């Protein structure tokens, strides 16, 4: 048995794309993600964000947790596990979904790829293998962690379809939340029209041995538009604009929360649209039915427009009587919409508009001193940024 007494001394793993990313990481800013080293900023976060929104960007997705689920009962098992109806997912399609514990509290969200009638790939932010294996008892199904067996890249931006075409991959017929397989260097490359930016974009899945040749081909194909590798900081701004949740930012997984009052249900995270009560029993169904029928949700997840131009990261929210009613979980100055935007958890019924409005307590650095700003916060629609090109099929030529 491996000696784990000094596990904290073990270095983070590197991904199959690390060699290329390290060459581009001028600032040498790295961070941990699921046991891997990931780039935070390579050269300039603003220019990296600009590539996501205006040309094409490459982001290393290898640390994303991936589970291959196979067997005769695979679809039934996943239907028992997740909120949405897996039977509606065709082979070659992708479903954004989430799953809860028996109390109806959110464990994680992710994407489910149907590779075959009885073969799926579940991609998510957190590791769940023990729980997935326990949940598989009674089903004829196999669950394997294949995170290290699949190299993944996120190619996002308005020029991405053109870049893929120049690289030899025709994705003009690929619709959102669909994927297709292409031959590449003697192997198979899967390209899905998915992403975390709310824009036109794709995710590419390949065996690790072919990772660097794929990177080099995409960089060469995208040279005409200034394709750029990007780090997590730039991607985070884009995903906030898209209104997407991030684990440990917008919610704490129910199995990791240290305090009972930190767990949230799909109703409290605006994910209740996923719940399919008609498909039969699934984890948390009874608790979610009781929450729906009794209208017992304490929290709401909302999008906010913040007065001014200072990002309201982790600001506390107050109502008109100066009572604390919530907290901002993610915030950014949005370059594309020219607004200070935020995602927040707000106590009901203040999410519907408190008398006197909501205010965010922001601390801004002004000439080496922090100044408290009480800025108006207005509940608005989510997403903040949703260009028509994200759904256009065939994609526009940029």
GROMACS .gro file of C-alpha atoms in nm:
model
  398
    1UNK     CA    1   0.000   0.000   0.000
    2UNK     CA    2   0.127   0.346  -0.089
    3UNK     CA    3   0.253   0.550   0.206
    4UNK     CA    4   0.034   0.862   0.219
    5UNK     CA    5   0.178   1.011   0.538
    6UNK     CA    6   0.364   1.275   0.336
    7UNK     CA    7   0.108   1.323   0.060
    8UNK     CA    8   0.119   1.699   0.117
    9UNK     CA    9   0.478   1.699  -0.008
   10UNK     CA   10   0.378   1.555  -0.346
   11UNK     CA   11   0.380   1.809  -0.628
   12UNK     CA   12   0.074   1.884  -0.835
   13UNK     CA   13   0.042   1.685  -1.153
   14UNK     CA   14   0.096   1.848  -1.490
   15UNK     CA   15  -0.144   1.806  -1.781
   16UNK     CA   16  -0.057   1.676  -2.131
   17UNK     CA   17  -0.063   2.040  -2.252
   18UNK     CA   18   0.164   2.172  -1.976
   19UNK     CA   19   0.474   2.196  -2.194
   20UNK     CA   20   0.308   2.440  -2.433
   21UNK     CA   21   0.130   2.635  -2.162
   22UNK     CA   22   0.449   2.673  -1.958
   23UNK     CA   23   0.620   2.823  -2.265
   24UNK     CA   24   0.339   3.078  -2.297
   25UNK     CA   25   0.307   3.153  -1.924
   26UNK     CA   26   0.521   3.468  -1.916
   27UNK     CA   27   0.398   3.569  -1.568
   28UNK     CA   28   0.449   3.219  -1.428
   29UNK     CA   29   0.121   3.237  -1.238
   30UNK     CA   30  -0.013   2.893  -1.153
   31UNK     CA   31  -0.282   2.752  -0.929
   32UNK     CA   32  -0.415   2.412  -0.823
   33UNK     CA   33  -0.719   2.250  -0.982
   34UNK     CA   34  -0.823   1.897  -0.884
   35UNK     CA   35  -0.464   1.797  -0.813
   36UNK     CA   36  -0.324   1.949  -1.132
   37UNK     CA   37  -0.128   2.263  -1.208
   38UNK     CA   38  -0.334   2.514  -1.405
   39UNK     CA   39  -0.248   2.858  -1.542
   40UNK     CA   40  -0.418   3.157  -1.378
   41UNK     CA   41  -0.282   3.427  -1.609
   42UNK     CA   42  -0.032   3.369  -1.887
   43UNK     CA   43   0.058   3.718  -2.000
   44UNK     CA   44  -0.228   3.966  -1.970
   45UNK     CA   45  -0.572   3.877  -1.830
   46UNK     CA   46  -0.746   4.156  -2.021
   47UNK     CA   47  -0.600   4.047  -2.356
   48UNK     CA   48  -0.685   3.686  -2.276
   49UNK     CA   49  -1.045   3.786  -2.206
   50UNK     CA   50  -1.046   3.981  -2.533
   51UNK     CA   51  -0.943   3.666  -2.719
   52UNK     CA   52  -1.238   3.477  -2.568
   53UNK     CA   53  -1.485   3.742  -2.680
   54UNK     CA   54  -1.331   3.868  -3.005
   55UNK     CA   55  -1.115   3.602  -3.171
   56UNK     CA   56  -1.031   3.254  -3.037
   57UNK     CA   57  -0.885   3.119  -2.713
   58UNK     CA   58  -0.743   2.790  -2.587
   59UNK     CA   59  -0.795   2.679  -2.227
   60UNK     CA   60  -0.659   2.358  -2.072
   61UNK     CA   61  -0.954   2.148  -1.949
   62UNK     CA   62  -0.758   1.837  -1.856
   63UNK     CA   63  -0.811   1.873  -1.478
   64UNK     CA   64  -1.189   1.851  -1.521
   65UNK     CA   65  -1.304   1.529  -1.354
   66UNK     CA   66  -1.429   1.269  -1.604
   67UNK     CA   67  -1.614   0.944  -1.534
   68UNK     CA   68  -1.688   0.679  -1.793
   69UNK     CA   69  -2.012   0.499  -1.709
   70UNK     CA   70  -2.097   0.183  -1.903
   71UNK     CA   71  -2.324  -0.119  -1.876
   72UNK     CA   72  -2.675  -0.239  -1.950
   73UNK     CA   73  -2.823  -0.023  -1.672
   74UNK     CA   74  -2.613   0.287  -1.739
   75UNK     CA   75  -2.908   0.505  -1.849
   76UNK     CA   76  -3.130   0.386  -1.562
   77UNK     CA   77  -2.846   0.442  -1.314
   78UNK     CA   78  -2.788   0.798  -1.434
   79UNK     CA   79  -3.162   0.866  -1.430
   80UNK     CA   80  -3.165   0.757  -1.066
   81UNK     CA   81  -2.865   0.978  -0.998
   82UNK     CA   82  -2.933   1.309  -1.175
   83UNK     CA   83  -3.217   1.562  -1.194
   84UNK     CA   84  -3.291   1.548  -1.567
   85UNK     CA   85  -3.429   1.266  -1.782
   86UNK     CA   86  -3.133   1.084  -1.931
   87UNK     CA   87  -3.362   0.884  -2.162
   88UNK     CA   88  -3.409   1.202  -2.367
   89UNK     CA   89  -3.037   1.229  -2.443
   90UNK     CA   90  -2.963   1.089  -2.788
   91UNK     CA   91  -2.634   0.926  -2.880
   92UNK     CA   92  -2.406   1.211  -2.987
   93UNK     CA   93  -2.574   1.463  -2.756
   94UNK     CA   94  -2.466   1.638  -2.436
   95UNK     CA   95  -2.688   1.725  -2.139
   96UNK     CA   96  -2.613   1.989  -1.877
   97UNK     CA   97  -2.735   1.840  -1.550
   98UNK     CA   98  -2.690   1.831  -1.173
   99UNK     CA   99  -2.729   1.588  -0.887
  100UNK     CA  100  -2.830   1.603  -0.519
  101UNK     CA  101  -2.805   1.404  -0.200
  102UNK     CA  102  -3.113   1.248  -0.041
  103UNK     CA  103  -3.198   1.578   0.130
  104UNK     CA  104  -3.231   1.748  -0.208
  105UNK     CA  105  -2.912   1.951  -0.159
  106UNK     CA  106  -2.681   2.009  -0.453
  107UNK     CA  107  -2.367   1.799  -0.480
  108UNK     CA  108  -2.243   1.919  -0.819
  109UNK     CA  109  -2.337   2.007  -1.175
  110UNK     CA  110  -2.174   1.898  -1.498
  111UNK     CA  111  -2.214   1.773  -1.852
  112UNK     CA  112  -2.325   1.425  -1.953
  113UNK     CA  113  -2.211   1.290  -2.293
  114UNK     CA  114  -2.396   0.994  -2.442
  115UNK     CA  115  -2.127   0.805  -2.631
  116UNK     CA  116  -2.348   0.502  -2.704
  117UNK     CA  117  -2.672   0.339  -2.595
  118UNK     CA  118  -2.503   0.209  -2.281
  119UNK     CA  119  -2.195   0.433  -2.258
  120UNK     CA  120  -2.171   0.780  -2.103
  121UNK     CA  121  -1.906   1.031  -2.000
  122UNK     CA  122  -1.985   1.247  -1.697
  123UNK     CA  123  -1.771   1.562  -1.659
  124UNK     CA  124  -1.780   1.771  -1.341
  125UNK     CA  125  -1.577   1.993  -1.110
  126UNK     CA  126  -1.550   1.772  -0.800
  127UNK     CA  127  -1.448   1.412  -0.737
  128UNK     CA  128  -1.740   1.181  -0.658
  129UNK     CA  129  -1.613   0.829  -0.725
  130UNK     CA  130  -1.697   0.671  -0.384
  131UNK     CA  131  -2.047   0.819  -0.397
  132UNK     CA  132  -2.096   0.712  -0.759
  133UNK     CA  133  -1.986   0.357  -0.676
  134UNK     CA  134  -2.215   0.339  -0.373
  135UNK     CA  135  -2.503   0.465  -0.588
  136UNK     CA  136  -2.431   0.193  -0.845
  137UNK     CA  137  -2.519  -0.090  -0.605
  138UNK     CA  138  -2.802  -0.289  -0.760
  139UNK     CA  139  -2.733  -0.169  -1.114
  140UNK     CA  140  -2.544  -0.356  -1.386
  141UNK     CA  141  -2.306  -0.071  -1.447
  142UNK     CA  142  -1.934   0.013  -1.431
  143UNK     CA  143  -1.796   0.350  -1.322
  144UNK     CA  144  -1.433   0.447  -1.388
  145UNK     CA  145  -1.240   0.769  -1.330
  146UNK     CA  146  -1.081   0.844  -1.669
  147UNK     CA  147  -0.960   1.197  -1.591
  148UNK     CA  148  -0.598   1.110  -1.669
  149UNK     CA  149  -0.692   0.915  -1.982
  150UNK     CA  150  -0.853   1.205  -2.171
  151UNK     CA  151  -0.681   1.532  -2.263
  152UNK     CA  152  -0.933   1.813  -2.303
  153UNK     CA  153  -0.914   2.163  -2.451
  154UNK     CA  154  -1.168   2.444  -2.453
  155UNK     CA  155  -1.163   2.642  -2.778
  156UNK     CA  156  -1.387   2.948  -2.730
  157UNK     CA  157  -1.462   3.263  -2.926
  158UNK     CA  158  -1.636   3.389  -3.242
  159UNK     CA  159  -1.357   3.264  -3.473
  160UNK     CA  160  -1.347   2.909  -3.337
  161UNK     CA  161  -1.549   2.741  -3.615
  162UNK     CA  162  -1.320   2.902  -3.872
  163UNK     CA  163  -1.013   2.789  -3.677
  164UNK     CA  164  -1.138   2.431  -3.667
  165UNK     CA  165  -1.215   2.442  -4.039
  166UNK     CA  166  -0.862   2.565  -4.111
  167UNK     CA  167  -0.730   2.282  -3.893
  168UNK     CA  168  -0.917   2.027  -4.103
  169UNK     CA  169  -1.228   1.974  -3.891
  170UNK     CA  170  -1.561   2.073  -4.048
  171UNK     CA  171  -1.801   2.154  -3.761
  172UNK     CA  172  -2.046   2.362  -3.965
  173UNK     CA  173  -2.329   2.114  -3.904
  174UNK     CA  174  -2.258   2.063  -3.533
  175UNK     CA  175  -2.540   2.204  -3.319
  176UNK     CA  176  -2.508   2.328  -2.958
  177UNK     CA  177  -2.481   2.041  -2.710
  178UNK     CA  178  -2.388   1.790  -2.979
  179UNK     CA  179  -2.055   1.621  -3.051
  180UNK     CA  180  -1.885   1.443  -3.340
  181UNK     CA  181  -1.573   1.234  -3.393
  182UNK     CA  182  -1.290   1.321  -3.634
  183UNK     CA  183  -0.973   1.128  -3.730
  184UNK     CA  184  -0.652   1.290  -3.608
  185UNK     CA  185  -0.295   1.161  -3.627
  186UNK     CA  186  -0.408   0.798  -3.619
  187UNK     CA  187  -0.647   0.854  -3.329
  188UNK     CA  188  -0.997   0.984  -3.269
  189UNK     CA  189  -1.074   1.343  -3.176
  190UNK     CA  190  -1.414   1.421  -3.027
  191UNK     CA  191  -1.536   1.779  -3.070
  192UNK     CA  192  -1.838   1.896  -2.872
  193UNK     CA  193  -2.015   2.228  -2.915
  194UNK     CA  194  -2.003   2.308  -2.545
  195UNK     CA  195  -1.823   2.553  -2.322
  196UNK     CA  196  -1.820   2.774  -2.013
  197UNK     CA  197  -1.825   3.117  -2.179
  198UNK     CA  198  -2.180   3.156  -2.313
  199UNK     CA  199  -2.034   3.226  -2.658
  200UNK     CA  200  -1.961   3.028  -2.971
  201UNK     CA  201  -1.715   2.760  -2.870
  202UNK     CA  202  -1.611   2.397  -2.863
  203UNK     CA  203  -1.445   2.145  -2.636
  204UNK     CA  204  -1.198   1.893  -2.778
  205UNK     CA  205  -1.130   1.549  -2.630
  206UNK     CA  206  -0.826   1.343  -2.732
  207UNK     CA  207  -0.588   1.078  -2.599
  208UNK     CA  208  -0.298   1.236  -2.404
  209UNK     CA  209  -0.032   1.117  -2.650
  210UNK     CA  210  -0.186   1.337  -2.921
  211UNK     CA  211  -0.236   1.645  -2.703
  212UNK     CA  212   0.065   1.844  -2.817
  213UNK     CA  213   0.016   1.778  -3.191
  214UNK     CA  214  -0.346   1.893  -3.152
  215UNK     CA  215  -0.236   2.209  -2.968
  216UNK     CA  216   0.019   2.290  -3.238
  217UNK     CA  217  -0.230   2.239  -3.520
  218UNK     CA  218  -0.490   2.464  -3.357
  219UNK     CA  219  -0.236   2.738  -3.283
  220UNK     CA  220  -0.117   2.730  -3.644
  221UNK     CA  221  -0.472   2.730  -3.779
  222UNK     CA  222  -0.570   3.022  -3.556
  223UNK     CA  223  -0.265   3.238  -3.621
  224UNK     CA  224  -0.464   3.446  -3.872
  225UNK     CA  225  -0.698   3.574  -3.599
  226UNK     CA  226  -0.451   3.594  -3.310
  227UNK     CA  227  -0.558   3.282  -3.122
  228UNK     CA  228  -0.432   3.298  -2.765
  229UNK     CA  229  -0.392   3.056  -2.472
  230UNK     CA  230  -0.585   3.184  -2.170
  231UNK     CA  231  -0.584   3.131  -1.795
  232UNK     CA  232  -0.853   3.079  -1.535
  233UNK     CA  233  -0.888   3.450  -1.445
  234UNK     CA  234  -1.000   3.550  -1.796
  235UNK     CA  235  -1.229   3.249  -1.824
  236UNK     CA  236  -1.392   3.337  -1.491
  237UNK     CA  237  -1.500   3.680  -1.619
  238UNK     CA  238  -1.655   3.515  -1.926
  239UNK     CA  239  -1.842   3.254  -1.723
  240UNK     CA  240  -1.984   3.522  -1.489
  241UNK     CA  241  -2.109   3.712  -1.795
  242UNK     CA  242  -2.267   3.385  -1.910
  243UNK     CA  243  -2.430   3.342  -1.568
  244UNK     CA  244  -2.280   2.998  -1.505
  245UNK     CA  245  -2.231   2.863  -1.153
  246UNK     CA  246  -1.889   2.757  -1.025
  247UNK     CA  247  -1.836   2.512  -0.741
  248UNK     CA  248  -1.682   2.667  -0.427
  249UNK     CA  249  -1.763   3.010  -0.564
  250UNK     CA  250  -2.141   3.016  -0.603
  251UNK     CA  251  -2.221   2.710  -0.392
  252UNK     CA  252  -2.056   2.455  -0.165
  253UNK     CA  253  -2.113   2.088  -0.250
  254UNK     CA  254  -2.345   1.938   0.010
  255UNK     CA  255  -2.097   1.664   0.104
  256UNK     CA  256  -1.821   1.921   0.171
  257UNK     CA  257  -2.007   2.193   0.360
  258UNK     CA  258  -1.881   2.238   0.716
  259UNK     CA  259  -2.193   2.424   0.824
  260UNK     CA  260  -2.545   2.294   0.772
  261UNK     CA  261  -2.674   2.637   0.671
  262UNK     CA  262  -2.436   2.653   0.374
  263UNK     CA  263  -2.598   2.379   0.164
  264UNK     CA  264  -2.844   2.477  -0.108
  265UNK     CA  265  -3.110   2.303  -0.315
  266UNK     CA  266  -3.166   2.339  -0.692
  267UNK     CA  267  -3.458   2.570  -0.610
  268UNK     CA  268  -3.220   2.793  -0.419
  269UNK     CA  269  -2.964   2.798  -0.701
  270UNK     CA  270  -3.204   2.861  -0.990
  271UNK     CA  271  -3.152   2.507  -1.121
  272UNK     CA  272  -3.507   2.390  -1.057
  273UNK     CA  273  -3.576   2.402  -1.434
  274UNK     CA  274  -3.373   2.082  -1.455
  275UNK     CA  275  -3.593   1.878  -1.221
  276UNK     CA  276  -3.801   1.615  -1.400
  277UNK     CA  277  -4.043   1.475  -1.144
  278UNK     CA  278  -4.219   1.270  -1.413
  279UNK     CA  279  -3.927   1.039  -1.489
  280UNK     CA  280  -3.955   0.834  -1.170
  281UNK     CA  281  -3.754   0.828  -0.851
  282UNK     CA  282  -3.414   0.996  -0.827
  283UNK     CA  283  -3.186   1.111  -0.547
  284UNK     CA  284  -3.351   1.388  -0.346
  285UNK     CA  285  -3.691   1.360  -0.519
  286UNK     CA  286  -3.902   1.342  -0.202
  287UNK     CA  287  -3.722   1.636  -0.043
  288UNK     CA  288  -3.750   1.844  -0.360
  289UNK     CA  289  -4.122   1.766  -0.394
  290UNK     CA  290  -4.176   1.879  -0.036
  291UNK     CA  291  -3.977   2.197  -0.101
  292UNK     CA  292  -4.176   2.271  -0.416
  293UNK     CA  293  -4.518   2.204  -0.264
  294UNK     CA  294  -4.443   2.374   0.066
  295UNK     CA  295  -4.254   2.664  -0.094
  296UNK     CA  296  -3.991   2.627   0.177
  297UNK     CA  297  -3.690   2.758  -0.017
  298UNK     CA  298  -3.505   3.008   0.203
  299UNK     CA  299  -3.267   3.139  -0.061
  300UNK     CA  300  -3.273   3.254  -0.423
  301UNK     CA  301  -2.989   3.277  -0.673
  302UNK     CA  302  -3.001   3.602  -0.869
  303UNK     CA  303  -2.811   3.814  -1.118
  304UNK     CA  304  -2.734   4.172  -1.015
  305UNK     CA  305  -2.641   4.497  -1.182
  306UNK     CA  306  -2.416   4.691  -0.944
  307UNK     CA  307  -2.391   5.068  -0.946
  308UNK     CA  308  -2.049   5.205  -1.040
  309UNK     CA  309  -1.752   5.029  -1.195
  310UNK     CA  310  -1.593   4.847  -0.899
  311UNK     CA  311  -1.623   4.467  -0.892
  312UNK     CA  312  -1.833   4.366  -0.591
  313UNK     CA  313  -1.653   4.043  -0.503
  314UNK     CA  314  -1.802   3.879  -0.191
  315UNK     CA  315  -1.990   4.195  -0.095
  316UNK     CA  316  -2.263   4.164   0.167
  317UNK     CA  317  -2.610   4.267   0.050
  318UNK     CA  318  -2.848   4.478   0.260
  319UNK     CA  319  -3.211   4.576   0.222
  320UNK     CA  320  -3.354   4.925   0.267
  321UNK     CA  321  -3.352   4.883   0.645
  322UNK     CA  322  -2.984   4.791   0.657
  323UNK     CA  323  -3.057   4.428   0.732
  324UNK     CA  324  -2.818   4.172   0.586
  325UNK     CA  325  -3.012   3.971   0.327
  326UNK     CA  326  -2.748   3.798   0.117
  327UNK     CA  327  -2.401   3.783  -0.026
  328UNK     CA  328  -2.247   3.819  -0.370
  329UNK     CA  329  -2.077   3.495  -0.471
  330UNK     CA  330  -1.916   3.598  -0.802
  331UNK     CA  331  -1.859   3.944  -0.946
  332UNK     CA  332  -1.668   4.124  -1.220
  333UNK     CA  333  -1.652   4.435  -1.427
  334UNK     CA  334  -1.790   4.314  -1.760
  335UNK     CA  335  -1.589   4.457  -2.051
  336UNK     CA  336  -1.843   4.338  -2.309
  337UNK     CA  337  -2.152   4.488  -2.145
  338UNK     CA  338  -1.974   4.778  -1.969
  339UNK     CA  339  -2.144   4.695  -1.640
  340UNK     CA  340  -2.046   4.585  -1.292
  341UNK     CA  341  -2.221   4.249  -1.269
  342UNK     CA  342  -2.263   3.988  -0.999
  343UNK     CA  343  -2.420   3.657  -0.904
  344UNK     CA  344  -2.561   3.636  -0.553
  345UNK     CA  345  -2.750   3.431  -0.297
  346UNK     CA  346  -3.033   3.639  -0.151
  347UNK     CA  347  -3.282   3.550   0.120
  348UNK     CA  348  -3.638   3.520  -0.002
  349UNK     CA  349  -3.846   3.729  -0.061
  350UNK     CA  350  -3.579   3.999  -0.107
  351UNK     CA  351  -3.484   3.845  -0.443
  352UNK     CA  352  -3.808   3.986  -0.583
  353UNK     CA  353  -3.708   4.341  -0.494
  354UNK     CA  354  -3.676   4.471  -0.141
  355UNK     CA  355  -3.850   4.789  -0.036
  356UNK     CA  356  -3.590   5.058  -0.076
  357UNK     CA  357  -3.385   4.827  -0.297
  358UNK     CA  358  -3.071   4.624  -0.233
  359UNK     CA  359  -2.731   4.769  -0.158
  360UNK     CA  360  -2.389   4.608  -0.182
  361UNK     CA  361  -2.118   4.684   0.073
  362UNK     CA  362  -1.801   4.715  -0.135
  363UNK     CA  363  -1.452   4.796  -0.013
  364UNK     CA  364  -1.251   4.972  -0.284
  365UNK     CA  365  -0.881   5.056  -0.268
  366UNK     CA  366  -0.832   5.431  -0.306
  367UNK     CA  367  -0.474   5.565  -0.276
  368UNK     CA  368  -0.356   5.284  -0.045
  369UNK     CA  369  -0.668   5.302   0.173
  370UNK     CA  370  -0.986   5.097   0.156
  371UNK     CA  371  -1.306   5.299   0.127
  372UNK     CA  372  -1.647   5.152   0.202
  373UNK     CA  373  -1.897   5.204  -0.081
  374UNK     CA  374  -2.269   5.131  -0.041
  375UNK     CA  375  -2.377   5.078  -0.403
  376UNK     CA  376  -2.722   5.008  -0.542
  377UNK     CA  377  -2.775   4.647  -0.656
  378UNK     CA  378  -3.058   4.575  -0.899
  379UNK     CA  379  -3.190   4.225  -0.974
  380UNK     CA  380  -3.166   4.162  -1.348
  381UNK     CA  381  -3.191   3.886  -1.607
  382UNK     CA  382  -2.929   3.615  -1.645
  383UNK     CA  383  -2.719   3.570  -1.858
  384UNK     CA  384  -2.563   3.913  -1.887
  385UNK     CA  385  -2.402   3.832  -2.223
  386UNK     CA  386  -2.573   3.607  -2.479
  387UNK     CA  387  -2.477   3.680  -2.842
  388UNK     CA  388  -2.691   3.510  -3.111
  389UNK     CA  389  -2.378   3.350  -3.259
  390UNK     CA  390  -2.361   3.107  -2.966
  391UNK     CA  391  -2.654   2.911  -3.113
  392UNK     CA  392  -2.628   2.986  -3.486
  393UNK     CA  393  -2.595   2.673  -3.702
  394UNK     CA  394  -2.395   2.684  -3.919
  395UNK     CA  395  -2.175   2.923  -3.721
  396UNK     CA  396  -2.097   3.262  -3.869
  397UNK     CA  397  -1.766   3.314  -4.043
  398UNK     CA  398  -1.550   3.549  -3.838
   0.00000   0.00000   0.00000
